Amino acid sequence: MAVWLDEVIQEESLLYPGHAACAGCGPAVNMRHFLGALRAATPGREVVLVIPASCWTIIAGAWPVSAFGVSVYLTPFASAAAEASGIKSALGQRGLGDAHVVVWGGDGSTNDIGFATVSAAAERNEDLIYVLNDNEAYMNTGVQKSGGTPEGAWTTTTPVAAPRKGMKKDIDRIMAAHGIPYLATLAAGSVPELKDFRAKVTRAAGLHGFRFLHALGACPPGWRYPTGQSVEIVRRAVESRYFPLLEVDAGTWRITYRPKHPLPVSEFLGTQGRFSHLSGERLALVQQHIDERWDLLERLEAATASEGVTK
Amino acid sequence: MTPELPRGRTVLTGNEAAAVAAVLARAQQIACYPITPQTLIVERLAELVAGRDDVVFANLDSEHSMFGYALAAERAGSRCFTATSSQGLLYSHEQLHRASRERIPLVAVNVNRSIVAPWSLEPDLADSISQRDTGWVQLYCSSGQELLDSVLCAYRIAEEAMLPVLVCAEGFLISHTAEVVDVPSQEQVDAFLPPFRPPEDWLLDPRRPRAFSGLPEPNDYATYQHNVAEAHDRTRELLAEVAHDFAAAFGREKVASLEITGDRAAETAIVTIGTIGETARELLTDDEPPLVVRVHAYRPFPADELAAALEHVSHVCVIDRAPAFGAPGALGEDVRSCGIPATDIVCGLGGSDVTPETLRAALARSRVESPERAAVYLVGGA
Ligand SMILES: Cc1ncc(C[n+]2csc(CCOP(=O)(O)OP(=O)(O)O)c2C)c(N)n1
Ligand SMILES: [Mg+2]
């Protein structure tokens, strides 16, 4: 294990030092591991990142300087999946179609304003990797509620006096319902989660068609916690089943990591200021919803395994 | 089986002429989203390129995505074509701005249709005129032939200037009207229009990682915009050059920026745009015929050429086919910005007929209105 981690840490990062992410940015950790695992899985293949308006418009660096060791095309907020489709197709016409074209879209872009476009690219089964970079709010504009904001969370547009009602959009089931070749959730927590993360990127890299990777990224300013705790918080998100690690491979659902002794969700929520107003019945309701979704995933796993659903 | 392209003098609707032009221009990607009255362009294109492995026909989920797809595909090296109308063009507004600032030489046809509310499928120019500040070269046609010819020229202009070009033609009046159109051969078009070879330092090449459209310092941002303005200024001459080459290659005249008919010594001039320019020529046989100036290239605006054309005219009546709210109509404003006092008449909205009689009424009205007034509306069949 230690050897594996050493190797991962020593690999060249395609997200360079000097990028403009905040201290403790979880998505920056995700980006590093995503690009690292993609390059390791397919060393000969170039990568084009297509990034809609988000924190990453800024993190990418002050133009013409770039914080990336790969091409980056920054697009309007709603059209990244369509633009990636255009790039993939055009590169094919130039004999460069082997390049991975990757969308790196936020939860706002993916669940809300760009959703029709993401859905359409999935329906066309475009040969793209779509990474949902989920920090659970519109962070670049200063923490506003999106379709990916979790139940009960404070944001600047769901203040404590009127917090987010209902659960975040179940984008995993929605995207899986498109019958895409591969979908997985990713979390760069401690070593077991990170291994799972990189194995899924490796799997996605070897497939064709629309691959959807849903990566949870902790956000110190938006989730309200000290910058040193991002990895621990993501680990707790997984251990509490708040963020289940799963994959849907050719229609077969699989929970890829089962916490042996699941933490109560309060052990995750309690680490962050955005949930500090939750207690009593409201907290119990969040726990209930987390448990119900886990049960649903168990049933999906059982059902698709026994039926051998393939697409 | 891929249908054959028509060839030589053929009866075609404007939409068919546009579709044929896109194929002749060897567009490698066709990005599609339907809207009346543009639909027949993309339907015809779907048939014309079906089964061809050198052309991708992409059905997108909205015009916003359609323009996004085409802009990104151009950036990655493919010559693209797309078309829309009305709400579809408005829905793409943010993409249109970006196209010029990214210097993407996309060619699109806009089949002009009025804007909701209320709903109407009929033509006026409000859709594309309201996009005038997006930095696209805008060409307005008055016939199916001019539409076909302008699409071919548009690729030359776009790719030499590295600016997007919008070729506009009024819905139904051009798009659905069948007329004799002279269709050039593929060999003729190939000789006129070289393959798409964008500058290396502009092209997205995955082997040379770079960031595109990243957030610059304010001064760099300003320089970016200034470069677009300068490209527009250079395009005025390019329009003339391409029209000249076109005439040499195809043996038929091509309007560069302005079409001027009648006597330059006339006392009165009508300045207009689109099919109204064709109608206005019917006034050339009147007792006191006006000089008729039809604006083909609306952006970049041919200010000097227009001022020269109107040098001896003492009364100028501008006909705008787009509503103007709280200010003169767009064309009227442009004419006045050349230092020419002009009365601006708005008519033909939502497909209301503009006949020679309408234009005579407009002229009469323009003589009694002060040229300082904002727009004068001729409505209710006046
Ligand atoms: C059409 C449009 N509407 C709004 C915005 C403003 N905007 C830019 S980034 C952003 C937030 C993006 O949120 P998300 O997709 O979750 O990415 P994050 O910033 O959290 O990384 C918003 C609202 C925009 N750029 N374009
Ligand atoms: Mg977000």
JSON list of C-alpha atoms in Angstrom, two decimals, chain A residues 80-166:
[
{"chain": "A", "resi": 80, "resn": "ALA", "atom": "CA", "xyz": [-19.47, 22.13, -22.67]},
{"chain": "A", "resi": 81, "resn": "ALA", "atom": "CA", "xyz": [-20.80, 18.69, -23.59]},
{"chain": "A", "resi": 82, "resn": "ALA", "atom": "CA", "xyz": [-21.81, 19.89, -27.06]},
{"chain": "A", "resi": 83, "resn": "GLU", "atom": "CA", "xyz": [-18.46, 21.59, -27.57]},
{"chain": "A", "resi": 84, "resn": "ALA", "atom": "CA", "xyz": [-16.55, 18.51, -26.48]},
{"chain": "A", "resi": 85, "resn": "SER", "atom": "CA", "xyz": [-18.58, 16.56, -29.04]},
{"chain": "A", "resi": 86, "resn": "GLY", "atom": "CA", "xyz": [-17.56, 19.04, -31.73]},
{"chain": "A", "resi": 87, "resn": "ILE", "atom": "CA", "xyz": [-13.90, 18.85, -30.74]},
{"chain": "A", "resi": 88, "resn": "LYS", "atom": "CA", "xyz": [-13.90, 15.06, -30.67]},
{"chain": "A", "resi": 89, "resn": "SER", "atom": "CA", "xyz": [-15.50, 14.90, -34.09]},
{"chain": "A", "resi": 90, "resn": "ALA", "atom": "CA", "xyz": [-13.20, 17.51, -35.63]},
{"chain": "A", "resi": 91, "resn": "LEU", "atom": "CA", "xyz": [-10.08, 15.88, -34.21]},
{"chain": "A", "resi": 92, "resn": "GLY", "atom": "CA", "xyz": [-11.29, 12.66, -35.81]},
{"chain": "A", "resi": 93, "resn": "GLN", "atom": "CA", "xyz": [-11.46, 14.42, -39.17]},
{"chain": "A", "resi": 94, "resn": "ARG", "atom": "CA", "xyz": [-7.84, 15.50, -38.69]},
{"chain": "A", "resi": 95, "resn": "GLY", "atom": "CA", "xyz": [-6.67, 12.00, -37.80]},
{"chain": "A", "resi": 96, "resn": "LEU", "atom": "CA", "xyz": [-6.24, 12.95, -34.12]},
{"chain": "A", "resi": 97, "resn": "GLY", "atom": "CA", "xyz": [-9.38, 11.20, -32.87]},
{"chain": "A", "resi": 98, "resn": "ASP", "atom": "CA", "xyz": [-7.40, 9.09, -30.44]},
{"chain": "A", "resi": 99, "resn": "ALA", "atom": "CA", "xyz": [-7.18, 12.02, -27.99]},
{"chain": "A", "resi": 100, "resn": "HIS", "atom": "CA", "xyz": [-9.32, 11.79, -24.86]},
{"chain": "A", "resi": 101, "resn": "VAL", "atom": "CA", "xyz": [-11.80, 14.64, -24.86]},
{"chain": "A", "resi": 102, "resn": "VAL", "atom": "CA", "xyz": [-12.89, 15.28, -21.29]},
{"chain": "A", "resi": 103, "resn": "VAL", "atom": "CA", "xyz": [-15.54, 17.62, -19.93]},
{"chain": "A", "resi": 104, "resn": "TRP", "atom": "CA", "xyz": [-14.88, 18.84, -16.41]},
{"chain": "A", "resi": 105, "resn": "GLY", "atom": "CA", "xyz": [-18.23, 20.37, -15.43]},
{"chain": "A", "resi": 106, "resn": "GLY", "atom": "CA", "xyz": [-19.46, 21.62, -12.07]},
{"chain": "A", "resi": 107, "resn": "ASP", "atom": "CA", "xyz": [-22.60, 20.51, -10.29]},
{"chain": "A", "resi": 108, "resn": "GLY", "atom": "CA", "xyz": [-24.34, 23.73, -11.36]},
{"chain": "A", "resi": 109, "resn": "SER", "atom": "CA", "xyz": [-23.38, 23.27, -14.97]},
{"chain": "A", "resi": 110, "resn": "THR", "atom": "CA", "xyz": [-24.24, 19.57, -15.01]},
{"chain": "A", "resi": 111, "resn": "ASN", "atom": "CA", "xyz": [-27.43, 19.41, -12.95]},
{"chain": "A", "resi": 112, "resn": "ASP", "atom": "CA", "xyz": [-28.89, 22.74, -13.99]},
{"chain": "A", "resi": 113, "resn": "ILE", "atom": "CA", "xyz": [-27.98, 25.04, -16.86]},
{"chain": "A", "resi": 114, "resn": "GLY", "atom": "CA", "xyz": [-26.11, 22.51, -18.99]},
{"chain": "A", "resi": 115, "resn": "PHE", "atom": "CA", "xyz": [-28.25, 19.51, -18.18]},
{"chain": "A", "resi": 116, "resn": "ALA", "atom": "CA", "xyz": [-30.08, 19.25, -21.50]},
{"chain": "A", "resi": 117, "resn": "THR", "atom": "CA", "xyz": [-26.74, 19.33, -23.27]},
{"chain": "A", "resi": 118, "resn": "VAL", "atom": "CA", "xyz": [-25.17, 16.70, -21.02]},
{"chain": "A", "resi": 119, "resn": "SER", "atom": "CA", "xyz": [-28.22, 14.48, -21.45]},
{"chain": "A", "resi": 120, "resn": "ALA", "atom": "CA", "xyz": [-28.11, 14.90, -25.21]},
{"chain": "A", "resi": 121, "resn": "ALA", "atom": "CA", "xyz": [-24.42, 14.02, -25.43]},
{"chain": "A", "resi": 122, "resn": "ALA", "atom": "CA", "xyz": [-25.12, 10.90, -23.34]},
{"chain": "A", "resi": 123, "resn": "GLU", "atom": "CA", "xyz": [-28.09, 10.00, -25.50]},
{"chain": "A", "resi": 124, "resn": "ARG", "atom": "CA", "xyz": [-25.88, 10.29, -28.60]},
{"chain": "A", "resi": 125, "resn": "ASN", "atom": "CA", "xyz": [-23.30, 8.18, -26.74]},
{"chain": "A", "resi": 126, "resn": "GLU", "atom": "CA", "xyz": [-20.54, 10.63, -27.68]},
{"chain": "A", "resi": 127, "resn": "ASP", "atom": "CA", "xyz": [-17.05, 9.26, -27.17]},
{"chain": "A", "resi": 128, "resn": "LEU", "atom": "CA", "xyz": [-16.27, 11.51, -24.20]},
{"chain": "A", "resi": 129, "resn": "ILE", "atom": "CA", "xyz": [-15.37, 11.28, -20.55]},
{"chain": "A", "resi": 130, "resn": "TYR", "atom": "CA", "xyz": [-17.66, 13.60, -18.60]},
{"chain": "A", "resi": 131, "resn": "VAL", "atom": "CA", "xyz": [-16.46, 14.40, -15.10]},
{"chain": "A", "resi": 132, "resn": "LEU", "atom": "CA", "xyz": [-19.04, 15.95, -12.82]},
{"chain": "A", "resi": 133, "resn": "ASN", "atom": "CA", "xyz": [-16.90, 18.00, -10.46]},
{"chain": "A", "resi": 134, "resn": "ASP", "atom": "CA", "xyz": [-19.36, 18.08, -7.57]},
{"chain": "A", "resi": 135, "resn": "ASN", "atom": "CA", "xyz": [-18.66, 20.61, -4.82]},
{"chain": "A", "resi": 136, "resn": "GLU", "atom": "CA", "xyz": [-22.40, 20.83, -4.18]},
{"chain": "A", "resi": 137, "resn": "ALA", "atom": "CA", "xyz": [-23.07, 24.49, -5.00]},
{"chain": "A", "resi": 138, "resn": "TYR", "atom": "CA", "xyz": [-22.31, 27.31, -7.39]},
{"chain": "A", "resi": 139, "resn": "MET", "atom": "CA", "xyz": [-18.96, 28.01, -5.79]},
{"chain": "A", "resi": 140, "resn": "ASN", "atom": "CA", "xyz": [-17.30, 30.30, -8.29]},
{"chain": "A", "resi": 141, "resn": "THR", "atom": "CA", "xyz": [-20.05, 32.87, -7.81]},
{"chain": "A", "resi": 142, "resn": "GLY", "atom": "CA", "xyz": [-19.87, 32.58, -4.02]},
{"chain": "A", "resi": 143, "resn": "VAL", "atom": "CA", "xyz": [-21.81, 29.52, -2.76]},
{"chain": "A", "resi": 144, "resn": "GLN", "atom": "CA", "xyz": [-25.31, 29.58, -4.21]},
{"chain": "A", "resi": 145, "resn": "LYS", "atom": "CA", "xyz": [-27.69, 26.61, -4.25]},
{"chain": "A", "resi": 146, "resn": "SER", "atom": "CA", "xyz": [-27.59, 24.29, -7.27]},
{"chain": "A", "resi": 147, "resn": "GLY", "atom": "CA", "xyz": [-29.42, 21.08, -8.13]},
{"chain": "A", "resi": 148, "resn": "GLY", "atom": "CA", "xyz": [-26.46, 19.29, -6.54]},
{"chain": "A", "resi": 149, "resn": "THR", "atom": "CA", "xyz": [-26.75, 21.04, -3.18]},
{"chain": "A", "resi": 150, "resn": "PRO", "atom": "CA", "xyz": [-27.61, 18.52, -0.45]},
{"chain": "A", "resi": 151, "resn": "GLU", "atom": "CA", "xyz": [-30.66, 18.50, 1.79]},
{"chain": "A", "resi": 152, "resn": "GLY", "atom": "CA", "xyz": [-30.53, 20.98, 4.62]},
{"chain": "A", "resi": 153, "resn": "ALA", "atom": "CA", "xyz": [-27.37, 22.74, 3.48]},
{"chain": "A", "resi": 154, "resn": "TRP", "atom": "CA", "xyz": [-26.81, 26.42, 3.99]},
{"chain": "A", "resi": 155, "resn": "THR", "atom": "CA", "xyz": [-25.84, 28.40, 0.91]},
{"chain": "A", "resi": 156, "resn": "THR", "atom": "CA", "xyz": [-26.07, 32.14, 0.31]},
{"chain": "A", "resi": 157, "resn": "THR", "atom": "CA", "xyz": [-29.38, 31.59, -1.51]},
{"chain": "A", "resi": 158, "resn": "THR", "atom": "CA", "xyz": [-30.67, 28.97, 0.96]},
{"chain": "A", "resi": 159, "resn": "PRO", "atom": "CA", "xyz": [-29.94, 30.78, 4.22]},
{"chain": "A", "resi": 160, "resn": "VAL", "atom": "CA", "xyz": [-30.31, 29.09, 7.58]},
{"chain": "A", "resi": 161, "resn": "ALA", "atom": "CA", "xyz": [-33.78, 30.52, 7.96]},
{"chain": "A", "resi": 162, "resn": "ALA", "atom": "CA", "xyz": [-34.83, 28.92, 4.66]},
{"chain": "A", "resi": 163, "resn": "PRO", "atom": "CA", "xyz": [-32.46, 26.00, 4.05]},
{"chain": "A", "resi": 164, "resn": "ARG", "atom": "CA", "xyz": [-32.34, 23.68, 1.07]},
{"chain": "A", "resi": 165, "resn": "LYS", "atom": "CA", "xyz": [-35.43, 21.44, 1.05]},
{"chain": "A", "resi": 166, "resn": "GLY", "atom": "CA", "xyz": [-35.43, 17.98, -0.48]}
]
